[in-house]
Amino acid sequence: VLAFIVEQGPHGATDDEGETALRIKCQTYTPRRGELVALGLVVDSGRRRNTASGRPAAVWVTPNHAPKSEGGAA
């Protein structure tokens, strides 16, 4: 899952796109992506793309492709 998201570069990937590309079920993909988020290896880009069913989904990227935060600490 990490290798797939890394390969997507700044374009990133939704869970739906990753499941399709890797040919694995959401019950397998989503928990692995969640583990990567917990480790700080993958982040929500703040962008959304529609899934195959037309619902908006988070686009996941590596931290180096995440948008830079604006301003200082809150």
CSV table of N, CA and C in Angstrom, one decimal, residues 10-15 17 42-50 57-61:
chain,number,residue,atom,x,y,z
A,10,PRO,N,2.7,13.4,-6.3
A,10,PRO,CA,1.8,14.4,-5.9
A,10,PRO,C,0.3,14.2,-6.3
A,11,HIS,N,0.0,13.3,-7.2
A,11,HIS,CA,-1.3,13.0,-7.6
A,11,HIS,C,-2.1,12.3,-6.5
A,12,GLY,N,-1.3,11.5,-5.7
A,12,GLY,CA,-1.9,10.8,-4.6
A,12,GLY,C,-2.9,9.7,-5.1
A,13,ALA,N,-3.6,9.1,-4.1
A,13,ALA,CA,-4.5,8.1,-4.4
A,13,ALA,C,-5.6,8.0,-3.3
A,14,THR,N,-6.8,7.7,-3.8
A,14,THR,CA,-7.9,7.4,-2.9
A,14,THR,C,-7.8,6.0,-2.5
A,15,ASP,N,-8.5,5.6,-1.4
A,15,ASP,CA,-8.5,4.2,-1.0
A,15,ASP,C,-9.1,3.4,-2.2
A,17,GLU,N,-9.0,3.9,-5.4
A,17,GLU,CA,-8.1,3.8,-6.5
A,17,GLU,C,-7.0,2.7,-6.1
A,42,VAL,N,1.9,8.5,5.6
A,42,VAL,CA,0.9,8.9,4.6
A,42,VAL,C,0.0,10.0,5.3
A,43,VAL,N,-0.4,11.0,4.5
A,43,VAL,CA,-1.3,12.0,5.1
A,43,VAL,C,-2.4,12.4,4.1
A,44,ASP,N,-3.5,12.9,4.6
A,44,ASP,CA,-4.6,13.4,3.8
A,44,ASP,C,-4.1,14.7,3.1
A,45,SER,N,-4.2,14.7,1.8
A,45,SER,CA,-3.8,15.9,1.0
A,45,SER,C,-4.8,17.1,1.2
A,46,GLY,N,-5.9,16.8,1.7
A,46,GLY,CA,-7.0,17.9,1.7
A,46,GLY,C,-7.8,17.9,0.5
A,47,ARG,N,-7.4,17.2,-0.5
A,47,ARG,CA,-8.1,17.1,-1.8
A,47,ARG,C,-9.1,16.0,-1.8
A,48,ARG,N,-10.1,16.0,-2.6
A,48,ARG,CA,-11.1,14.9,-2.7
A,48,ARG,C,-11.3,14.6,-4.2
A,49,ARG,N,-11.4,13.3,-4.5
A,49,ARG,CA,-11.8,12.8,-5.8
A,49,ARG,C,-12.9,11.8,-5.6
A,50,ASN,N,-13.8,11.7,-6.6
A,50,ASN,CA,-14.9,10.8,-6.6
A,50,ASN,C,-14.4,9.4,-6.7
A,57,ALA,N,-13.8,11.2,-1.9
A,57,ALA,CA,-12.9,10.4,-1.0
A,57,ALA,C,-11.6,11.2,-0.9
A,58,ALA,N,-11.0,11.1,0.3
A,58,ALA,CA,-9.7,11.7,0.6
A,58,ALA,C,-8.7,11.2,-0.4
A,59,VAL,N,-7.8,12.1,-0.8
A,59,VAL,CA,-6.6,11.7,-1.6
A,59,VAL,C,-5.4,11.7,-0.7
A,60,TRP,N,-4.8,10.5,-0.6
A,60,TRP,CA,-3.7,10.3,0.3
A,60,TRP,C,-2.4,10.4,-0.4
A,61,VAL,N,-1.4,11.1,0.3
A,61,VAL,CA,-0.1,11.3,-0.3
A,61,VAL,C,0.9,11.1,0.8
